[in-house]
């Protein structure tokens, strides 16, 4: 234990040296309490996003237009559940309890990505989610493969591989719609019009308004800033939209040869803040569905625990 008179904690210097030299921090290593808290916050919110993210897509499983599309969508939604579970497990290595994390989500104390508070009104939305939402997730998560906390970085490697399949299944849906009838192409354009700005919001507030960024970058939890990632996403998406023959709904979008990047308009931050406060189009519905799933599944968890206790008691008895 360090006391007030003993000066800077040498463990803190060793921790920062590991981070600075691109080493990984592992669960049993010493870490500053604030680092642990920040990671639990970010990883659990990431897990919640994966789990809540199953809802808008699950809405279309029963209405997928072909068996092949349905199989791919079921597999994708199942992958999101898996991502949530890896991430909750990564947060558990930091001492967080799964029940507390889920309670924090349901009580509204923990956030999840604003993007999942928008409705999936047409089949094209399933394509657009794959293309833009999973595309944004990959850009964010490829950077997180180099995050300083070992279990989080390793979870990200596998998640990114799966996200890449998700992105392709979405883009393929849009390629088909855009090469289809005029009505199908209109449906794709209308969907892009609704999802473009919410997708840009996934990267978080602009760097000037991001209270957690400076410390998270110093700890190498975050490797690129919110604005850097958003710019990468815009630069990647523009040629993809051009290939589809769709128009990105931003009159200020234009190539800036000097910067070597696309310039783009102001993200509607007021809308972001409203969705963050719980006033998005589907916030209440998403939380209600999550609460119901927790309550409906309570007997399964109790039964699994009772079964595990019975097996352990039997094993103990036969060992005696
Ligand atoms: N939505 O200081 P900042 C997926 C919060 S899963 C809601 O920049 P930070 C997928 C932020 O938490 C997508 N909240 O924060 C799943 C903070 O509030 P608190 C999820 C947001 O942490 C299924 C406050 O605003 N991905 O892609 O440095 C199907 C100030 O922000 C949002 C992850 O979670 C938002 N969009 O940076 C398909 C990736 N943005 O906590 C796809 C991991 C910001 O202080 N997370 N906030 O109360 C991250 O990379 C970072 O946490 C963020 C935010 C870039 C999101």
Tab-separated table of C-alpha atoms and ligand atoms in Angstrom:
chain	number	residue	atom	x	y	z
A	1	UNK	CA	0.000	0.000	0.000
A	2	UNK	CA	1.245	3.445	-0.883
A	3	UNK	CA	0.818	6.255	1.635
A	4	UNK	CA	0.726	9.999	1.136
A	5	UNK	CA	4.393	10.447	2.084
A	6	UNK	CA	5.879	7.784	-0.169
A	7	UNK	CA	5.797	9.797	-3.443
A	8	UNK	CA	4.643	8.567	-6.839
A	9	UNK	CA	3.576	4.951	-6.933
A	10	UNK	CA	6.317	2.990	-8.778
A	11	UNK	CA	3.663	0.532	-9.954
A	12	UNK	CA	2.002	3.336	-11.870
A	13	UNK	CA	5.259	4.162	-13.674
A	14	UNK	CA	5.767	0.466	-14.539
A	15	UNK	CA	2.180	0.255	-15.805
A	16	UNK	CA	2.603	3.325	-18.029
A	17	UNK	CA	5.961	2.033	-19.315
A	18	UNK	CA	4.265	-1.219	-20.394
A	19	UNK	CA	1.528	0.758	-22.135
A	20	UNK	CA	4.025	3.120	-23.804
A	21	UNK	CA	6.071	0.215	-25.153
A	22	UNK	CA	2.962	-1.393	-26.700
A	23	UNK	CA	2.875	-4.176	-24.080
A	24	UNK	CA	-0.459	-5.598	-22.980
A	25	UNK	CA	-1.955	-5.196	-19.522
A	26	UNK	CA	-3.334	-8.545	-18.306
A	27	UNK	CA	-6.045	-9.194	-15.679
A	28	UNK	CA	-3.632	-10.002	-12.831
A	29	UNK	CA	-1.313	-7.048	-13.527
A	30	UNK	CA	-1.489	-3.971	-11.334
A	31	UNK	CA	-3.461	-1.175	-12.982
A	32	UNK	CA	-4.723	2.249	-11.849
A	33	UNK	CA	-8.266	2.086	-10.528
A	34	UNK	CA	-9.392	4.694	-13.066
A	35	UNK	CA	-8.006	2.552	-15.926
A	36	UNK	CA	-10.007	-0.429	-14.652
A	37	UNK	CA	-13.167	1.698	-14.334
A	38	UNK	CA	-12.788	3.211	-17.807
A	39	UNK	CA	-12.343	-0.215	-19.329
A	40	UNK	CA	-15.369	-1.641	-17.512
A	41	UNK	CA	-17.404	1.335	-18.743
A	42	UNK	CA	-16.310	1.043	-22.354
A	43	UNK	CA	-16.285	-2.768	-22.626
A	44	UNK	CA	-19.665	-3.198	-20.909
A	45	UNK	CA	-21.235	-0.486	-23.094
A	46	UNK	CA	-19.768	-2.209	-26.105
A	47	UNK	CA	-21.285	-5.531	-24.918
A	48	UNK	CA	-24.682	-3.883	-24.336
A	49	UNK	CA	-24.548	-2.454	-27.872
A	50	UNK	CA	-24.014	-5.902	-29.353
A	51	UNK	CA	-26.940	-7.346	-27.397
A	52	UNK	CA	-29.344	-4.461	-28.044
A	53	UNK	CA	-28.128	-4.467	-31.676
A	54	UNK	CA	-29.789	-7.867	-32.110
A	55	UNK	CA	-33.239	-6.273	-31.843
A	56	UNK	CA	-33.457	-4.094	-34.964
A	57	UNK	CA	-32.122	-6.922	-37.111
A	58	UNK	CA	-34.079	-9.680	-35.374
A	59	UNK	CA	-37.156	-7.726	-36.489
A	60	UNK	CA	-36.513	-8.942	-40.068
A	61	UNK	CA	-35.626	-12.609	-39.517
A	62	UNK	CA	-39.219	-13.705	-40.060
A	63	UNK	CA	-39.548	-11.509	-43.152
A	64	UNK	CA	-36.252	-12.105	-44.974
A	65	UNK	CA	-37.058	-12.414	-48.685
A	66	UNK	CA	-35.293	-15.752	-49.353
A	67	UNK	CA	-34.056	-18.741	-47.377
A	68	UNK	CA	-30.428	-17.767	-48.124
A	69	UNK	CA	-30.972	-14.249	-46.765
A	70	UNK	CA	-32.708	-15.641	-43.693
A	71	UNK	CA	-29.877	-18.083	-42.930
A	72	UNK	CA	-27.279	-15.306	-43.243
A	73	UNK	CA	-29.298	-12.945	-41.052
A	74	UNK	CA	-29.881	-15.575	-38.349
A	75	UNK	CA	-26.138	-16.319	-38.333
A	76	UNK	CA	-25.323	-12.621	-38.064
A	77	UNK	CA	-27.718	-11.963	-35.189
A	78	UNK	CA	-26.361	-15.030	-33.414
A	79	UNK	CA	-22.822	-13.674	-33.880
A	80	UNK	CA	-23.879	-10.417	-32.174
A	81	UNK	CA	-24.969	-12.447	-29.137
A	82	UNK	CA	-21.556	-14.140	-29.179
A	83	UNK	CA	-19.793	-10.757	-29.345
A	84	UNK	CA	-21.792	-9.565	-26.369
A	85	UNK	CA	-20.748	-12.658	-24.427
A	86	UNK	CA	-17.015	-12.313	-25.228
A	87	UNK	CA	-17.186	-8.687	-24.187
A	88	UNK	CA	-19.049	-9.326	-20.920
A	89	UNK	CA	-16.411	-11.993	-20.194
A	90	UNK	CA	-13.610	-9.502	-20.928
A	91	UNK	CA	-15.227	-7.034	-18.497
A	92	UNK	CA	-15.538	-9.807	-15.880
A	93	UNK	CA	-11.735	-10.231	-15.959
A	94	UNK	CA	-11.626	-6.695	-14.496
A	95	UNK	CA	-13.800	-7.703	-11.544
A	96	UNK	CA	-17.175	-6.553	-12.918
A	97	UNK	CA	-20.144	-8.849	-12.348
A	98	UNK	CA	-22.407	-9.766	-15.255
A	99	UNK	CA	-25.543	-9.147	-13.180
A	100	UNK	CA	-24.367	-5.651	-12.207
A	101	UNK	CA	-23.554	-4.783	-15.804
A	102	UNK	CA	-26.951	-5.944	-17.046
A	103	UNK	CA	-28.706	-4.113	-14.192
A	104	UNK	CA	-26.830	-0.922	-15.093
A	105	UNK	CA	-28.095	-1.217	-18.664
A	106	UNK	CA	-31.678	-1.861	-17.633
A	107	UNK	CA	-31.677	0.905	-14.982
A	108	UNK	CA	-30.424	3.345	-17.641
A	109	UNK	CA	-27.069	3.949	-15.867
A	110	UNK	CA	-25.025	2.397	-18.693
A	111	UNK	CA	-25.152	3.558	-22.269
A	112	UNK	CA	-25.272	1.560	-25.471
A	113	UNK	CA	-24.712	2.753	-29.029
A	114	UNK	CA	-27.236	5.372	-30.162
A	115	UNK	CA	-27.461	3.671	-33.569
A	116	UNK	CA	-29.671	0.893	-32.215
A	117	UNK	CA	-32.429	3.303	-31.253
A	118	UNK	CA	-33.474	3.743	-34.880
A	119	UNK	CA	-36.141	1.519	-36.456
A	120	UNK	CA	-35.644	-0.974	-39.298
A	121	UNK	CA	-38.572	0.010	-41.514
A	122	UNK	CA	-37.694	-1.804	-44.755
A	123	UNK	CA	-35.641	-4.791	-45.907
A	124	UNK	CA	-33.105	-2.327	-47.319
A	125	UNK	CA	-32.359	-1.302	-43.714
A	126	UNK	CA	-30.856	-4.752	-43.119
A	127	UNK	CA	-28.516	-4.096	-46.039
A	128	UNK	CA	-27.692	-0.603	-44.822
A	129	UNK	CA	-26.997	-1.768	-41.269
A	130	UNK	CA	-24.543	-4.343	-42.597
A	131	UNK	CA	-22.869	-1.859	-44.926
A	132	UNK	CA	-22.726	1.225	-42.704
A	133	UNK	CA	-23.221	0.100	-39.088
A	134	UNK	CA	-20.991	-2.949	-39.333
A	135	UNK	CA	-18.649	-0.955	-41.580
A	136	UNK	CA	-18.356	1.702	-38.842
A	137	UNK	CA	-17.962	-1.002	-36.212
A	138	UNK	CA	-15.047	-2.546	-38.141
A	139	UNK	CA	-13.237	0.789	-38.442
A	140	UNK	CA	-13.627	1.393	-34.712
A	141	UNK	CA	-12.775	-2.177	-33.755
A	142	UNK	CA	-9.758	-2.732	-36.003
A	143	UNK	CA	-8.157	0.109	-34.020
A	144	UNK	CA	-9.254	-1.582	-30.786
A	145	UNK	CA	-7.362	-4.781	-31.737
A	146	UNK	CA	-4.298	-2.763	-30.567
A	147	UNK	CA	-5.930	-1.576	-27.337
A	148	UNK	CA	-3.725	-1.917	-24.261
A	149	UNK	CA	-5.897	-4.350	-22.278
A	150	UNK	CA	-5.072	-7.892	-23.427
A	151	UNK	CA	-8.473	-9.641	-23.093
A	152	UNK	CA	-10.264	-6.751	-24.885
A	153	UNK	CA	-7.696	-6.666	-27.716
A	154	UNK	CA	-7.938	-10.434	-28.233
A	155	UNK	CA	-11.757	-10.404	-28.230
A	156	UNK	CA	-11.622	-7.690	-30.909
A	157	UNK	CA	-9.548	-9.825	-33.305
A	158	UNK	CA	-12.251	-12.474	-33.535
A	159	UNK	CA	-15.090	-9.958	-33.515
A	160	UNK	CA	-13.537	-8.070	-36.453
A	161	UNK	CA	-13.380	-11.249	-38.543
A	162	UNK	CA	-17.072	-11.841	-37.952
A	163	UNK	CA	-17.958	-8.184	-38.567
A	164	UNK	CA	-16.318	-8.447	-41.949
A	165	UNK	CA	-18.816	-11.174	-42.944
A	166	UNK	CA	-21.630	-8.983	-41.553
A	167	UNK	CA	-20.517	-6.023	-43.610
A	168	UNK	CA	-20.410	-8.091	-46.790
A	169	UNK	CA	-23.831	-9.655	-46.269
A	170	UNK	CA	-25.264	-6.138	-45.923
A	171	UNK	CA	-23.466	-4.691	-48.907
A	172	UNK	CA	-24.537	-7.649	-51.044
A	173	UNK	CA	-28.195	-6.990	-50.168
A	174	UNK	CA	-27.752	-3.402	-51.367
A	175	UNK	CA	-25.927	-4.433	-54.558
A	176	UNK	CA	-28.929	-6.627	-55.401
A	177	UNK	CA	-31.453	-3.901	-54.581
A	178	UNK	CA	-29.535	-1.271	-56.529
A	179	UNK	CA	-29.313	-3.528	-59.578
A	180	UNK	CA	-32.997	-4.443	-59.237
A	181	UNK	CA	-36.150	-2.517	-60.071
A	182	UNK	CA	-36.470	1.265	-59.772
A	183	UNK	CA	-38.582	0.720	-56.666
A	184	UNK	CA	-35.888	-1.438	-55.040
A	185	UNK	CA	-33.253	1.183	-55.776
A	186	UNK	CA	-35.495	3.876	-54.292
A	187	UNK	CA	-35.871	1.747	-51.174
A	188	UNK	CA	-32.065	1.524	-50.863
A	189	UNK	CA	-31.662	5.304	-51.296
A	190	UNK	CA	-34.384	6.047	-48.746
A	191	UNK	CA	-32.679	3.729	-46.284
A	192	UNK	CA	-29.275	5.402	-46.810
A	193	UNK	CA	-30.954	8.785	-46.255
A	194	UNK	CA	-32.136	7.679	-42.800
A	195	UNK	CA	-28.999	5.832	-41.631
A	196	UNK	CA	-26.131	8.013	-42.877
A	197	UNK	CA	-26.006	10.584	-40.084
A	198	UNK	CA	-26.785	8.137	-37.255
A	199	UNK	CA	-23.881	5.980	-38.577
A	200	UNK	CA	-21.515	8.971	-38.305
A	201	UNK	CA	-22.695	9.449	-34.693
A	202	UNK	CA	-21.465	5.945	-33.793
A	203	UNK	CA	-17.913	7.325	-33.461
A	204	UNK	CA	-18.981	9.550	-30.563
A	205	UNK	CA	-18.870	13.335	-30.082
A	206	UNK	CA	-16.295	15.436	-31.917
A	207	UNK	CA	-12.826	15.428	-30.347
A	208	UNK	CA	-13.419	18.857	-28.730
A	209	UNK	CA	-16.442	17.464	-26.882
A	210	UNK	CA	-15.158	14.018	-25.973
A	211	UNK	CA	-14.412	14.074	-22.226
A	212	UNK	CA	-12.924	10.566	-22.076
A	213	UNK	CA	-10.621	10.720	-25.095
A	214	UNK	CA	-7.448	12.339	-23.731
A	215	UNK	CA	-7.037	9.881	-20.864
A	216	UNK	CA	-8.120	6.877	-22.929
A	217	UNK	CA	-5.587	7.771	-25.628
A	218	UNK	CA	-2.808	8.203	-23.021
A	219	UNK	CA	-3.628	4.709	-21.701
A	220	UNK	CA	-3.848	3.419	-25.294
A	221	UNK	CA	-7.348	2.116	-24.648
A	222	UNK	CA	-8.357	4.228	-27.644
A	223	UNK	CA	-5.822	4.267	-30.460
A	224	UNK	CA	-7.425	6.817	-32.792
A	225	UNK	CA	-9.668	9.752	-31.954
A	226	UNK	CA	-13.422	9.863	-32.632
A	227	UNK	CA	-12.927	12.345	-35.489
A	228	UNK	CA	-10.055	10.395	-37.059
A	229	UNK	CA	-12.188	7.250	-37.146
A	230	UNK	CA	-15.207	9.156	-38.496
A	231	UNK	CA	-13.051	10.571	-41.321
A	232	UNK	CA	-11.809	7.079	-42.208
A	233	UNK	CA	-15.408	5.909	-42.358
A	234	UNK	CA	-16.490	8.725	-44.683
A	235	UNK	CA	-13.471	8.167	-46.959
A	236	UNK	CA	-14.258	4.452	-47.146
A	237	UNK	CA	-18.012	4.839	-47.680
A	238	UNK	CA	-18.041	7.391	-50.511
A	239	UNK	CA	-16.643	5.057	-53.225
A	240	UNK	CA	-18.888	2.268	-51.935
A	241	UNK	CA	-21.947	4.513	-52.347
A	242	UNK	CA	-20.742	5.493	-55.825
A	243	UNK	CA	-20.464	1.831	-56.820
A	244	UNK	CA	-24.044	1.290	-55.673
A	245	UNK	CA	-25.179	4.400	-57.556
A	246	UNK	CA	-26.558	5.925	-54.345
A	247	UNK	CA	-26.239	9.523	-53.159
A	248	UNK	CA	-24.957	10.246	-49.657
A	249	UNK	CA	-27.403	12.764	-48.136
A	250	UNK	CA	-24.824	15.472	-47.416
A	251	UNK	CA	-24.639	18.520	-49.727
A	252	UNK	CA	-21.289	19.501	-48.165
A	253	UNK	CA	-19.597	16.219	-49.019
A	254	UNK	CA	-16.705	16.818	-51.392
A	255	UNK	CA	-13.159	15.622	-52.057
A	256	UNK	CA	-10.485	17.871	-50.607
A	257	UNK	CA	-7.336	17.233	-52.630
A	258	UNK	CA	-5.188	19.243	-50.234
A	259	UNK	CA	-6.173	17.144	-47.220
A	260	UNK	CA	-6.470	13.918	-49.216
A	261	UNK	CA	-9.827	13.307	-47.535
A	262	UNK	CA	-13.509	14.029	-48.081
A	263	UNK	CA	-14.882	17.133	-46.369
A	264	UNK	CA	-18.338	16.573	-44.930
A	265	UNK	CA	-21.130	18.512	-43.234
A	266	UNK	CA	-21.847	18.990	-39.538
A	267	UNK	CA	-23.231	15.893	-37.800
A	268	UNK	CA	-26.635	16.740	-36.227
A	269	UNK	CA	-25.310	16.721	-32.665
A	270	UNK	CA	-28.633	17.864	-31.156
A	271	UNK	CA	-30.211	14.672	-32.395
A	272	UNK	CA	-27.288	12.643	-30.990
A	273	UNK	CA	-27.771	14.254	-27.557
A	274	UNK	CA	-31.510	13.542	-27.604
A	275	UNK	CA	-30.983	9.874	-28.485
A	276	UNK	CA	-28.295	9.656	-25.793
A	277	UNK	CA	-30.778	11.037	-23.248
A	278	UNK	CA	-33.246	8.259	-24.080
A	279	UNK	CA	-35.437	10.203	-26.494
A	280	UNK	CA	-34.597	8.441	-29.757
A	281	UNK	CA	-37.331	6.810	-31.838
A	282	UNK	CA	-36.896	3.341	-30.260
A	283	UNK	CA	-35.079	3.817	-26.906
A	284	UNK	CA	-38.079	2.827	-24.806
A	285	UNK	CA	-38.979	-0.132	-26.982
A	286	UNK	CA	-35.377	-1.452	-26.926
A	287	UNK	CA	-35.129	-1.241	-23.149
A	288	UNK	CA	-38.553	-2.784	-22.651
A	289	UNK	CA	-37.621	-5.760	-24.857
A	290	UNK	CA	-34.311	-6.187	-22.991
A	291	UNK	CA	-36.047	-6.021	-19.599
A	292	UNK	CA	-38.620	-8.591	-20.697
A	293	UNK	CA	-35.872	-10.930	-21.977
A	294	UNK	CA	-34.086	-10.676	-18.617
A	295	UNK	CA	-37.257	-11.365	-16.649
A	296	UNK	CA	-38.477	-14.158	-18.936
A	297	UNK	CA	-35.080	-15.846	-18.749
A	298	UNK	CA	-34.798	-15.715	-14.944
A	299	UNK	CA	-36.106	-19.291	-14.503
A	300	UNK	CA	-33.532	-20.612	-16.992
A	301	UNK	CA	-30.672	-19.030	-15.064
A	302	UNK	CA	-32.059	-20.339	-11.754
A	303	UNK	CA	-32.495	-23.837	-13.202
A	304	UNK	CA	-28.947	-23.814	-14.648
A	305	UNK	CA	-27.504	-22.767	-11.285
A	306	UNK	CA	-29.527	-25.429	-9.414
A	307	UNK	CA	-28.365	-28.053	-11.916
A	308	UNK	CA	-24.725	-26.990	-11.583
A	309	UNK	CA	-24.989	-27.115	-7.771
A	310	UNK	CA	-26.533	-30.596	-7.925
A	311	UNK	CA	-23.781	-31.872	-10.231
A	312	UNK	CA	-21.067	-30.377	-8.021
A	313	UNK	CA	-22.618	-31.980	-4.923
A	314	UNK	CA	-22.818	-35.359	-6.710
A	315	UNK	CA	-19.207	-35.103	-7.877
A	316	UNK	CA	-18.088	-34.240	-4.349
A	317	UNK	CA	-20.023	-37.189	-2.904
A	318	UNK	CA	-18.595	-39.702	-5.369
A	319	UNK	CA	-15.053	-38.340	-4.790
A	320	UNK	CA	-15.453	-38.806	-1.005
B	1	LIG	N1	-23.740	5.982	-28.497
B	1	LIG	O1	-15.852	10.843	-24.312
B	1	LIG	P1	-16.512	10.034	-25.369
B	1	LIG	C1	-21.635	-2.559	-33.140
B	1	LIG	C2	-20.915	8.293	-24.944
B	1	LIG	S1	-21.493	-2.257	-31.497
B	1	LIG	C3	-23.908	6.026	-27.164
B	1	LIG	O2	-16.016	10.206	-26.761
B	1	LIG	P2	-15.462	7.336	-25.266
B	1	LIG	C4	-22.624	-3.481	-33.687
B	1	LIG	C5	-19.674	7.741	-24.256
B	1	LIG	O3	-19.909	6.418	-23.796
B	1	LIG	C6	-21.135	-0.517	-31.472
B	1	LIG	N2	-23.058	6.645	-26.330
B	1	LIG	O4	-16.497	8.479	-24.934
B	1	LIG	C7	-23.369	-4.286	-32.864
B	1	LIG	C8	-19.497	8.752	-23.146
B	1	LIG	O5	-20.456	8.524	-22.108
B	1	LIG	P3	-20.018	7.959	-20.634
B	1	LIG	C9	-20.568	-0.093	-30.182
B	1	LIG	C10	-21.983	7.226	-26.879
B	1	LIG	O6	-15.850	6.129	-24.505
B	1	LIG	C11	-24.360	-5.098	-33.393
B	1	LIG	C12	-19.942	10.056	-23.786
B	1	LIG	O7	-20.773	9.706	-24.871
B	1	LIG	N3	-19.129	0.035	-30.298
B	1	LIG	O8	-20.990	-1.840	-33.814
B	1	LIG	O9	-14.063	7.830	-25.103
B	1	LIG	C13	-24.624	-5.073	-34.768
B	1	LIG	C14	-18.799	10.912	-24.258
B	1	LIG	O10	-18.078	10.297	-25.352
B	1	LIG	C15	-21.732	7.201	-28.254
B	1	LIG	C16	-18.405	0.284	-29.224
B	1	LIG	O11	-18.906	0.388	-28.141
B	1	LIG	C17	-22.657	6.555	-29.080
B	1	LIG	N4	-22.516	6.499	-30.404
B	1	LIG	O12	-15.662	7.080	-26.840
B	1	LIG	C18	-23.871	-4.262	-35.590
B	1	LIG	C19	-16.918	0.380	-29.480
B	1	LIG	N5	-20.578	7.878	-28.477
B	1	LIG	O13	-19.664	6.509	-20.848
B	1	LIG	C20	-22.862	-3.455	-35.059
B	1	LIG	C21	-16.137	0.636	-28.221
B	1	LIG	C22	-20.146	8.311	-27.303
B	1	LIG	O14	-18.813	8.766	-20.208
B	1	LIG	N6	-16.319	1.975	-27.701
B	1	LIG	N7	-20.982	7.936	-26.339
B	1	LIG	O15	-21.243	8.130	-19.800
B	1	LIG	C23	-15.612	3.033	-28.138
B	1	LIG	O16	-14.796	2.955	-29.035
B	1	LIG	C24	-15.831	4.336	-27.421
B	1	LIG	O17	-16.483	4.052	-26.205
B	1	LIG	C25	-16.668	5.374	-28.227
B	1	LIG	C26	-16.895	6.595	-27.335
B	1	LIG	C27	-15.876	5.789	-29.451
B	1	LIG	C28	-18.016	4.802	-28.639
